[in-house]
Amino acid sequence: MTAQGRHFLQIPGPSPVPDRVLRAMDMPVIDHRSAQFAELGKAVLEGCQKIFKTAGPVMIFPSSGTGAWEAAIVNTLSPGDKVLMVETGHFATLWQQMAARWGIEVDFIPGDWRHGVDPAAIEAKLAQDTKRAIKAVMVVHNETSTGVTSRVADVRAAIDRTGHPALLLVDTISSLGSVDYRHDEWKVDVTVAGSQKGFMLPPGLGFNAVSEKARAAAKTNKMPRSYWDWEEMLKPNAAGFFPYTPATNLLYGLREAIAMLLEEGLDQVFARHKRLAAATRAAVTHWGLEVLCLDPSEYSPVLTAVLMPPGHDADKFRKIVLDNYNMSLGSGLSKVAGKVFRIGHLGECNELTLMGALSGVEMGLAAAGVPHRAGGVDAAMASLEERPTTNSPGHLKVVKT
Ligand SMILES: *Cc1c(COP(=O)(O)O)cnc(C)c1O
């Protein structure tokens, strides 16, 4: 195996950490009860509000995204509560299993792992629930196992049409900082996020952005909790502190990552992800392979899951790509294991990173003997030329003659 050059980490999280973020974290650990720490604490807590698009509090736990899932559940729900969830894929299934372990009764709307949340299905379920037994609607924004992004704004509108008081809990672990998301405008009650995907940080931070309604629910719900208790976290947070030792150096990285996202501009960040995703799909389609996501309005800007032709194993293919080209592609998870591979194009990723990744995929297809039409990389380049970068001056645009 040749390992010269930089490893291409093209999995949909953890995503590559920019050098700027790595350098920002290369700092001595400081006293987390000091005035110096409080400045850092306040900076990241306020900065997060801009990324989540909320005027309310955002909490940062030293945890993986799974921990932040748990925090959302134990602070808002009670054993025996009914909730509505949708089987969009592997991550929705894991969150559902977690809720069940906490004694929550989940109405899990089945899915085919190729579509996102159907707002009409949510609307119908809530409309039928005349006794208002459903306490929360819990959905995954970007289903990382399938490359399908659900339309959270439409889900919100569907809930509003029924006048149902259920809370809306959204997993944005792989979308926040990469896909348009608006906690306040979409009246989301709890937004769950993590550090290692769109935030471009190493794994280790979990986030909860919470509404007034969610905080009110936390005052009366009956789930035992301690480490994850929101009010215990919010009290010291008001002064920039944490109730226990925070992940200090990850917070240095977070401050830098927030600065990078805001310097580029969130709208430009979202446009870049869409552009890279469109180029990836152009390559996949040209190769004659199939994108797992079936609804163009739900294509993920973060990753593309690709179906292998029958008789070809996705994991064998991924191993050939890793061994030959030093690139990691995402595996198929649970139901689609061996059947799909996933190309991550999120966070620290630009046109040339993507072209390198797609070249590796195309060479890998040839090396693995997977039937395909050569030239997908050219198709991706053509797609990028058609959709000019929003952050380059117009006069630099390539004009085809
Ligand atoms: C990665 C991911 C998770 C799990 O996060 P961990 O940090 O691995 O605990 C949950 N949901 C989605 C949508 C994810 O992409």
CSV table of C-alpha atoms and ligand atoms in Angstrom, one decimal:
chain,number,residue,atom,x,y,z
A,1,MET,CA,0.0,0.0,0.0
A,2,THR,CA,1.4,3.4,-1.0
A,3,ALA,CA,0.8,6.0,1.6
A,4,GLN,CA,2.5,9.1,0.2
A,5,GLY,CA,0.5,12.3,0.1
A,6,ARG,CA,-2.4,13.1,2.2
A,7,HIS,CA,-5.0,10.5,3.0
A,8,PHE,CA,-8.3,11.2,1.4
A,9,LEU,CA,-10.9,10.9,4.1
A,10,GLN,CA,-14.0,10.9,1.9
A,11,ILE,CA,-16.4,9.3,4.5
A,12,PRO,CA,-19.4,11.4,5.5
A,13,GLY,CA,-18.0,12.0,9.0
A,14,PRO,CA,-15.7,12.2,10.7
A,15,SER,CA,-14.7,14.7,8.0
A,16,PRO,CA,-11.2,16.1,7.4
A,17,VAL,CA,-10.1,18.7,9.9
A,18,PRO,CA,-8.8,21.9,8.3
A,19,ASP,CA,-5.2,22.9,9.2
A,20,ARG,CA,-6.5,26.2,10.6
A,21,VAL,CA,-8.6,24.2,13.1
A,22,LEU,CA,-5.8,21.8,14.0
A,23,ARG,CA,-3.5,24.8,14.7
A,24,ALA,CA,-6.1,26.5,16.8
A,25,MET,CA,-6.3,23.4,19.0
A,26,ASP,CA,-2.6,23.1,19.4
A,27,MET,CA,-2.7,25.1,22.7
A,28,PRO,CA,-1.9,24.4,26.3
A,29,VAL,CA,-4.9,23.3,28.4
A,30,ILE,CA,-6.0,26.1,30.5
A,31,ASP,CA,-7.9,26.3,33.9
A,32,HIS,CA,-11.5,25.9,33.0
A,33,ARG,CA,-12.5,28.0,36.0
A,34,SER,CA,-10.4,31.0,34.8
A,35,ALA,CA,-11.5,34.3,33.3
A,36,GLN,CA,-9.5,33.3,30.2
A,37,PHE,CA,-11.6,30.2,29.8
A,38,ALA,CA,-14.9,32.2,30.2
A,39,GLU,CA,-14.0,34.3,27.2
A,40,LEU,CA,-13.5,31.1,25.1
A,41,GLY,CA,-16.7,29.7,26.5
A,42,LYS,CA,-18.8,32.8,25.8
A,43,ALA,CA,-17.3,33.0,22.3
A,44,VAL,CA,-18.2,29.5,21.3
A,45,LEU,CA,-21.7,29.5,22.9
A,46,GLU,CA,-22.5,32.8,21.1
A,47,GLY,CA,-20.9,31.6,17.9
A,48,CYS,CA,-23.0,28.4,17.9
A,49,GLN,CA,-26.2,30.5,17.9
A,50,LYS,CA,-25.2,31.9,14.5
A,51,ILE,CA,-24.6,28.5,13.1
A,52,PHE,CA,-27.8,27.0,14.5
A,53,LYS,CA,-29.6,30.2,13.6
A,54,THR,CA,-31.2,30.6,17.0
A,55,ALA,CA,-31.4,33.4,19.6
A,56,GLY,CA,-31.9,30.7,22.3
A,57,PRO,CA,-29.3,28.7,24.1
A,58,VAL,CA,-27.0,26.1,22.5
A,59,MET,CA,-25.4,23.6,24.8
A,60,ILE,CA,-22.1,21.8,24.2
A,61,PHE,CA,-21.5,18.4,25.7
A,62,PRO,CA,-18.3,16.5,25.7
A,63,SER,CA,-19.8,13.6,23.9
A,64,SER,CA,-20.4,12.1,20.5
A,65,GLY,CA,-23.6,12.9,18.6
A,66,THR,CA,-25.2,9.9,20.2
A,67,GLY,CA,-24.8,11.6,23.6
A,68,ALA,CA,-26.6,14.6,22.3
A,69,TRP,CA,-29.4,12.4,21.1
A,70,GLU,CA,-29.8,11.1,24.6
A,71,ALA,CA,-29.7,14.6,26.1
A,72,ALA,CA,-32.6,15.6,23.8
A,73,ILE,CA,-34.6,12.6,24.9
A,74,VAL,CA,-34.0,12.7,28.7
A,75,ASN,CA,-34.7,16.4,29.0
A,76,THR,CA,-38.0,16.5,27.1
A,77,LEU,CA,-39.8,13.1,27.4
A,78,SER,CA,-41.1,10.8,30.1
A,79,PRO,CA,-41.3,7.0,30.2
A,80,GLY,CA,-44.5,5.9,28.4
A,81,ASP,CA,-44.6,8.9,26.2
A,82,LYS,CA,-45.6,8.4,22.6
A,83,VAL,CA,-43.4,9.9,19.8
A,84,LEU,CA,-43.5,9.8,16.0
A,85,MET,CA,-40.3,8.8,14.1
A,86,VAL,CA,-39.6,7.9,10.5
A,87,GLU,CA,-37.4,5.1,9.3
A,88,THR,CA,-35.2,7.1,6.9
A,89,GLY,CA,-32.2,4.8,7.4
A,90,HIS,CA,-29.6,3.5,9.9
A,91,PHE,CA,-29.4,6.6,12.1
A,92,ALA,CA,-33.1,7.1,12.4
A,93,THR,CA,-33.3,3.4,13.4
A,94,LEU,CA,-30.6,3.8,16.1
A,95,TRP,CA,-32.3,6.9,17.5
A,96,GLN,CA,-35.6,5.0,17.6
A,97,GLN,CA,-33.9,2.1,19.4
A,98,MET,CA,-32.5,4.6,22.0
A,99,ALA,CA,-35.9,6.1,22.6
A,100,ALA,CA,-37.4,2.7,23.1
A,101,ARG,CA,-34.7,1.8,25.6
A,102,TRP,CA,-35.8,4.9,27.6
A,103,GLY,CA,-39.3,3.5,27.7
A,104,ILE,CA,-40.7,5.8,25.0
A,105,GLU,CA,-43.4,4.3,22.8
A,106,VAL,CA,-42.3,5.0,19.2
A,107,ASP,CA,-44.7,5.0,16.3
A,108,PHE,CA,-41.9,4.3,13.7
A,109,ILE,CA,-43.2,5.0,10.2
A,110,PRO,CA,-41.5,2.5,7.9
A,111,GLY,CA,-39.3,3.7,5.0
A,112,ASP,CA,-37.4,2.2,2.1
A,113,TRP,CA,-34.1,3.9,2.9
A,114,ARG,CA,-34.3,5.8,-0.4
A,115,HIS,CA,-36.6,8.6,0.6
A,116,GLY,CA,-36.7,11.2,3.4
A,117,VAL,CA,-39.5,12.1,5.8
A,118,ASP,CA,-42.8,12.5,4.0
A,119,PRO,CA,-44.4,15.6,5.6
A,120,ALA,CA,-47.9,14.4,4.5
A,121,ALA,CA,-47.4,11.2,6.5
A,122,ILE,CA,-46.5,13.2,9.6
A,123,GLU,CA,-49.5,15.4,9.0
A,124,ALA,CA,-51.9,12.4,8.7
A,125,LYS,CA,-50.6,10.8,11.9
A,126,LEU,CA,-50.9,14.0,13.9
A,127,ALA,CA,-54.3,14.8,12.5
A,128,GLN,CA,-55.5,11.3,13.7
A,129,ASP,CA,-54.1,11.9,17.1
A,130,THR,CA,-57.1,13.8,18.5
A,131,LYS,CA,-56.2,13.0,22.1
A,132,ARG,CA,-52.8,14.7,21.5
A,133,ALA,CA,-51.0,11.6,22.9
A,134,ILE,CA,-47.9,12.2,20.6
A,135,LYS,CA,-45.4,14.2,22.6
A,136,ALA,CA,-42.8,14.7,19.9
A,137,VAL,CA,-41.9,14.3,16.3
A,138,MET,CA,-38.3,13.2,15.9
A,139,VAL,CA,-36.6,13.2,12.5
A,140,VAL,CA,-33.1,13.0,11.1
A,141,HIS,CA,-32.4,16.0,8.8
A,142,ASN,CA,-29.6,14.4,6.7
A,143,GLU,CA,-29.7,10.6,6.8
A,144,THR,CA,-26.0,9.8,6.6
A,145,SER,CA,-26.5,6.2,5.8
A,146,THR,CA,-28.5,6.9,2.6
A,147,GLY,CA,-27.6,10.4,1.4
A,148,VAL,CA,-31.1,11.6,1.7
A,149,THR,CA,-31.9,15.0,3.2
A,150,SER,CA,-35.4,15.5,4.6
A,151,ARG,CA,-37.3,18.8,4.2
A,152,VAL,CA,-37.5,20.0,7.8
A,153,ALA,CA,-39.3,23.2,6.8
A,154,ASP,CA,-42.0,21.2,5.2
A,155,VAL,CA,-42.3,18.9,8.2
A,156,ARG,CA,-42.7,22.0,10.4
A,157,ALA,CA,-45.4,23.3,8.1
A,158,ALA,CA,-47.2,19.9,8.2
A,159,ILE,CA,-47.2,20.0,12.0
A,160,ASP,CA,-48.5,23.5,12.0
A,161,ARG,CA,-51.4,22.7,9.7
A,162,THR,CA,-52.7,20.2,12.3
A,163,GLY,CA,-52.3,22.6,15.2
A,164,HIS,CA,-50.7,19.7,17.1
A,165,PRO,CA,-48.6,20.7,20.1
A,166,ALA,CA,-46.0,17.9,19.7
A,167,LEU,CA,-42.3,19.0,20.1
A,168,LEU,CA,-40.1,18.8,17.0
A,169,LEU,CA,-36.7,17.2,17.6
A,170,VAL,CA,-34.2,17.2,14.7
A,171,ASP,CA,-30.9,15.3,14.3
A,172,THR,CA,-28.6,17.6,12.3
A,173,ILE,CA,-25.5,15.7,13.2
A,174,SER,CA,-24.3,15.4,9.6
A,175,SER,CA,-26.0,18.5,8.1
A,176,LEU,CA,-25.4,21.4,10.5
A,177,GLY,CA,-22.8,23.7,8.9
A,178,SER,CA,-23.2,22.1,5.5
A,179,VAL,CA,-26.9,22.3,4.7
A,180,ASP,CA,-29.3,25.2,5.1
A,181,TYR,CA,-30.8,24.9,8.6
A,182,ARG,CA,-32.8,27.3,10.7
A,183,HIS,CA,-33.6,26.4,14.3
A,184,ASP,CA,-35.7,29.4,15.2
A,185,GLU,CA,-37.4,30.0,11.8
A,186,TRP,CA,-38.5,26.4,11.6
A,187,LYS,CA,-39.6,26.4,15.2
A,188,VAL,CA,-37.5,23.3,16.0
A,189,ASP,CA,-37.6,22.5,19.8
A,190,VAL,CA,-34.4,20.5,20.0
A,191,THR,CA,-31.6,20.5,17.4
A,192,VAL,CA,-29.1,17.7,18.0
A,193,ALA,CA,-25.6,18.1,16.4
A,194,GLY,CA,-22.1,16.8,16.6
A,195,SER,CA,-18.6,18.2,16.0
A,196,GLN,CA,-17.1,15.8,13.4
A,197,LYS,CA,-19.1,16.4,10.3
A,198,GLY,CA,-20.1,19.9,9.0
A,199,PHE,CA,-18.3,21.6,11.9
A,200,MET,CA,-15.0,20.2,10.6
A,201,LEU,CA,-13.8,19.3,14.1
A,202,PRO,CA,-12.5,16.0,15.5
A,203,PRO,CA,-15.2,13.9,17.2
A,204,GLY,CA,-16.0,14.7,20.8
A,205,LEU,CA,-18.6,17.4,21.0
A,206,GLY,CA,-22.4,17.0,21.0
A,207,PHE,CA,-24.8,19.9,20.8
A,208,ASN,CA,-28.4,20.7,21.8
A,209,ALA,CA,-30.1,23.9,20.7
A,210,VAL,CA,-33.3,24.3,22.6
A,211,SER,CA,-36.5,26.3,22.3
A,212,GLU,CA,-38.5,27.9,25.2
A,213,LYS,CA,-41.1,25.2,24.6
A,214,ALA,CA,-38.4,22.4,25.1
A,215,ARG,CA,-37.1,24.1,28.2
A,216,ALA,CA,-40.7,24.2,29.6
A,217,ALA,CA,-41.1,20.5,28.8
A,218,ALA,CA,-37.8,19.8,30.7
A,219,LYS,CA,-39.3,21.4,33.8
A,220,THR,CA,-42.1,18.8,34.1
A,221,ASN,CA,-40.9,15.7,32.3
A,222,LYS,CA,-40.1,12.6,34.4
A,223,MET,CA,-36.9,11.1,33.0
A,224,PRO,CA,-34.0,10.7,35.5
A,225,ARG,CA,-30.9,12.5,34.3
A,226,SER,CA,-27.8,14.1,35.7
A,227,TYR,CA,-24.9,14.5,33.3
A,228,TRP,CA,-27.2,15.6,30.5
A,229,ASP,CA,-29.4,17.9,32.5
A,230,TRP,CA,-30.0,21.1,30.6
A,231,GLU,CA,-30.6,23.5,33.5
A,232,GLU,CA,-27.4,22.2,35.2
A,233,MET,CA,-25.5,23.1,32.0
A,234,LEU,CA,-27.3,26.4,31.4
A,235,LYS,CA,-26.5,27.9,34.8
A,236,PRO,CA,-22.7,28.0,34.5
A,237,ASN,CA,-23.0,28.6,30.7
A,238,ALA,CA,-24.5,32.0,31.4
A,239,ALA,CA,-21.0,33.1,32.5
A,240,GLY,CA,-19.1,31.1,29.9
A,241,PHE,CA,-18.5,28.1,32.2
A,242,PHE,CA,-19.4,24.4,32.3
A,243,PRO,CA,-20.7,22.3,35.2
A,244,TYR,CA,-17.8,19.9,34.7
A,245,THR,CA,-14.5,19.9,32.8
A,246,PRO,CA,-15.2,20.8,29.2
A,247,ALA,CA,-13.3,19.6,26.2
A,248,THR,CA,-11.2,22.7,26.3
A,249,ASN,CA,-9.1,22.2,23.2
A,250,LEU,CA,-12.0,21.1,21.1
A,251,LEU,CA,-13.6,24.4,22.0
A,252,TYR,CA,-10.5,26.2,20.6
A,253,GLY,CA,-11.1,24.3,17.4
A,254,LEU,CA,-14.8,25.1,17.5
A,255,ARG,CA,-14.1,28.8,17.8
A,256,GLU,CA,-11.9,28.6,14.7
A,257,ALA,CA,-14.4,26.5,12.8
A,258,ILE,CA,-17.2,28.9,13.5
A,259,ALA,CA,-15.0,31.8,12.3
A,260,MET,CA,-14.2,29.9,9.1
A,261,LEU,CA,-17.9,29.2,8.4
A,262,LEU,CA,-18.8,32.8,8.9
A,263,GLU,CA,-15.9,34.1,6.9
A,264,GLU,CA,-17.0,32.1,3.9
A,265,GLY,CA,-20.6,32.9,4.6
A,266,LEU,CA,-23.2,30.3,5.5
A,267,ASP,CA,-25.0,30.7,2.2
A,268,GLN,CA,-21.8,30.2,0.3
A,269,VAL,CA,-21.0,27.2,2.4
A,270,PHE,CA,-24.4,25.7,1.6
A,271,ALA,CA,-24.0,26.5,-2.2
A,272,ARG,CA,-20.5,24.9,-2.2
A,273,HIS,CA,-21.9,21.7,-0.8
A,274,LYS,CA,-24.7,21.6,-3.3
A,275,ARG,CA,-22.3,22.2,-6.2
A,276,LEU,CA,-20.0,19.4,-5.1
A,277,ALA,CA,-22.9,17.1,-4.6
A,278,ALA,CA,-24.3,17.8,-8.1
A,279,ALA,CA,-20.8,17.2,-9.6
A,280,THR,CA,-20.6,13.9,-7.8
A,281,ARG,CA,-24.0,12.8,-9.1
A,282,ALA,CA,-23.0,13.8,-12.6
A,283,ALA,CA,-20.0,11.4,-12.3
A,284,VAL,CA,-22.1,8.6,-10.8
A,285,THR,CA,-24.8,8.9,-13.4
A,286,HIS,CA,-22.1,8.9,-16.2
A,287,TRP,CA,-20.5,5.8,-14.8
A,288,GLY,CA,-23.9,4.1,-15.2
A,289,LEU,CA,-24.3,3.6,-11.4
A,290,GLU,CA,-27.3,4.5,-9.4
A,291,VAL,CA,-27.6,7.1,-6.7
A,292,LEU,CA,-29.5,5.6,-3.7
A,293,CYS,CA,-31.6,8.7,-3.1
A,294,LEU,CA,-34.6,8.5,-5.4
A,295,ASP,CA,-36.1,12.0,-5.0
A,296,PRO,CA,-34.1,14.9,-6.5
A,297,SER,CA,-35.6,17.3,-4.0
A,298,GLU,CA,-34.0,15.2,-1.3
A,299,TYR,CA,-30.4,14.7,-2.7
A,300,SER,CA,-27.9,15.2,0.1
A,301,PRO,CA,-25.4,18.0,-0.3
A,302,VAL,CA,-23.2,16.2,2.2
A,303,LEU,CA,-22.7,12.8,0.8
A,304,THR,CA,-23.7,10.6,-2.1
A,305,ALA,CA,-24.6,6.9,-1.5
A,306,VAL,CA,-24.0,4.8,-4.6
A,307,LEU,CA,-25.5,1.4,-5.4
A,308,MET,CA,-23.1,-1.3,-6.6
A,309,PRO,CA,-24.2,-3.3,-9.6
A,310,PRO,CA,-25.6,-6.7,-8.6
A,311,GLY,CA,-22.9,-9.3,-8.0
A,312,HIS,CA,-20.3,-6.7,-6.9
A,313,ASP,CA,-19.5,-6.1,-3.3
A,314,ALA,CA,-19.1,-2.5,-2.1
A,315,ASP,CA,-16.7,-3.3,0.7
A,316,LYS,CA,-14.4,-5.2,-1.6
A,317,PHE,CA,-14.4,-2.2,-3.9
A,318,ARG,CA,-13.7,0.2,-1.0
A,319,LYS,CA,-10.8,-1.9,0.1
A,320,ILE,CA,-9.3,-1.8,-3.4
A,321,VAL,CA,-9.7,2.0,-3.4
A,322,LEU,CA,-8.0,2.3,0.1
A,323,ASP,CA,-5.2,-0.1,-0.8
A,324,ASN,CA,-4.4,1.5,-4.1
A,325,TYR,CA,-5.2,5.2,-3.7
A,326,ASN,CA,-5.1,5.8,0.0
A,327,MET,CA,-8.7,7.0,0.1
A,328,SER,CA,-11.4,6.0,2.6
A,329,LEU,CA,-15.0,5.8,1.3
A,330,GLY,CA,-18.0,5.3,3.5
A,331,SER,CA,-19.4,1.8,3.9
A,332,GLY,CA,-23.0,0.7,3.6
A,333,LEU,CA,-24.6,0.4,7.0
A,334,SER,CA,-26.8,-2.4,8.3
A,335,LYS,CA,-29.6,-3.0,5.7
A,336,VAL,CA,-27.5,-1.7,2.8
A,337,ALA,CA,-24.1,-3.2,3.9
A,338,GLY,CA,-22.1,-4.4,1.0
A,339,LYS,CA,-24.6,-2.9,-1.4
A,340,VAL,CA,-23.7,0.7,-1.3
A,341,PHE,CA,-20.6,2.9,-0.8
A,342,ARG,CA,-20.8,6.5,0.2
A,343,ILE,CA,-18.7,9.4,-1.0
A,344,GLY,CA,-18.5,12.2,1.5
A,345,HIS,CA,-18.1,15.7,0.1
A,346,LEU,CA,-18.6,17.8,3.2
A,347,GLY,CA,-16.8,20.3,5.4
A,348,GLU,CA,-13.1,20.9,4.3
A,349,CYS,CA,-13.8,19.9,0.7
A,350,ASN,CA,-13.5,21.9,-2.5
A,351,GLU,CA,-13.6,21.3,-6.3
A,352,LEU,CA,-10.1,19.8,-6.5
A,353,THR,CA,-10.5,17.6,-3.4
A,354,LEU,CA,-13.7,16.3,-5.0
A,355,MET,CA,-12.0,15.7,-8.4
A,356,GLY,CA,-9.3,13.8,-6.6
A,357,ALA,CA,-11.8,11.7,-4.8
A,358,LEU,CA,-13.9,11.0,-7.9
A,359,SER,CA,-10.7,10.0,-9.8
A,360,GLY,CA,-10.0,7.5,-7.1
A,361,VAL,CA,-13.5,6.1,-7.4
A,362,GLU,CA,-13.3,5.8,-11.2
A,363,MET,CA,-9.8,4.2,-11.0
A,364,GLY,CA,-11.1,1.9,-8.3
A,365,LEU,CA,-14.1,0.8,-10.4
A,366,ALA,CA,-11.7,-0.2,-13.2
A,367,ALA,CA,-9.3,-1.9,-10.7
A,368,ALA,CA,-12.2,-3.8,-9.1
A,369,GLY,CA,-13.6,-4.9,-12.5
A,370,VAL,CA,-16.9,-3.1,-11.8
A,371,PRO,CA,-18.8,-2.5,-15.1
A,372,HIS,CA,-19.0,1.3,-15.7
A,373,ARG,CA,-18.6,3.8,-18.4
A,374,ALA,CA,-15.3,5.7,-18.2
A,375,GLY,CA,-15.4,9.5,-18.1
A,376,GLY,CA,-17.4,10.2,-15.0
A,377,VAL,CA,-14.6,12.6,-13.8
A,378,ASP,CA,-15.1,14.6,-17.0
A,379,ALA,CA,-18.8,14.7,-16.4
A,380,ALA,CA,-18.1,16.1,-12.9
A,381,MET,CA,-15.8,18.7,-14.3
A,382,ALA,CA,-18.5,19.8,-16.8
A,383,SER,CA,-21.0,20.0,-13.9
A,384,LEU,CA,-18.7,22.3,-11.9
A,385,GLU,CA,-18.1,24.5,-14.9
A,386,GLU,CA,-21.9,24.9,-15.4
A,387,ARG,CA,-22.4,25.9,-11.8
A,388,PRO,CA,-19.8,28.6,-11.2
A,389,THR,CA,-18.5,29.0,-7.7
A,390,THR,CA,-20.4,31.8,-5.8
A,391,ASN,CA,-17.2,32.8,-4.0
A,392,SER,CA,-15.1,33.5,-7.2
A,393,PRO,CA,-15.4,36.7,-9.1
A,394,GLY,CA,-17.6,36.5,-12.1
A,395,HIS,CA,-14.9,37.6,-14.6
A,396,LEU,CA,-12.9,34.4,-13.7
A,397,LYS,CA,-15.8,32.3,-14.9
A,398,VAL,CA,-14.8,29.9,-17.7
A,399,VAL,CA,-16.6,31.0,-20.9
A,400,LYS,CA,-17.0,28.1,-23.3
A,401,THR,CA,-16.6,29.1,-27.0
B,1,LIG,C1,-22.8,10.4,12.7
B,1,LIG,C2,-24.3,10.4,13.0
B,1,LIG,C3,-24.8,10.1,14.2
B,1,LIG,C4,-24.0,9.5,15.3
B,1,LIG,O1,-23.1,10.4,15.8
B,1,LIG,P1,-21.9,9.8,16.7
B,1,LIG,O2,-21.0,11.1,16.9
B,1,LIG,O3,-21.2,8.7,16.0
B,1,LIG,O4,-22.5,9.4,18.0
B,1,LIG,C5,-26.2,10.2,14.4
B,1,LIG,N1,-27.0,10.7,13.4
B,1,LIG,C6,-26.5,11.1,12.2
B,1,LIG,C7,-27.4,11.6,11.2
B,1,LIG,C8,-25.1,10.9,12.0
B,1,LIG,O5,-24.6,11.3,10.8
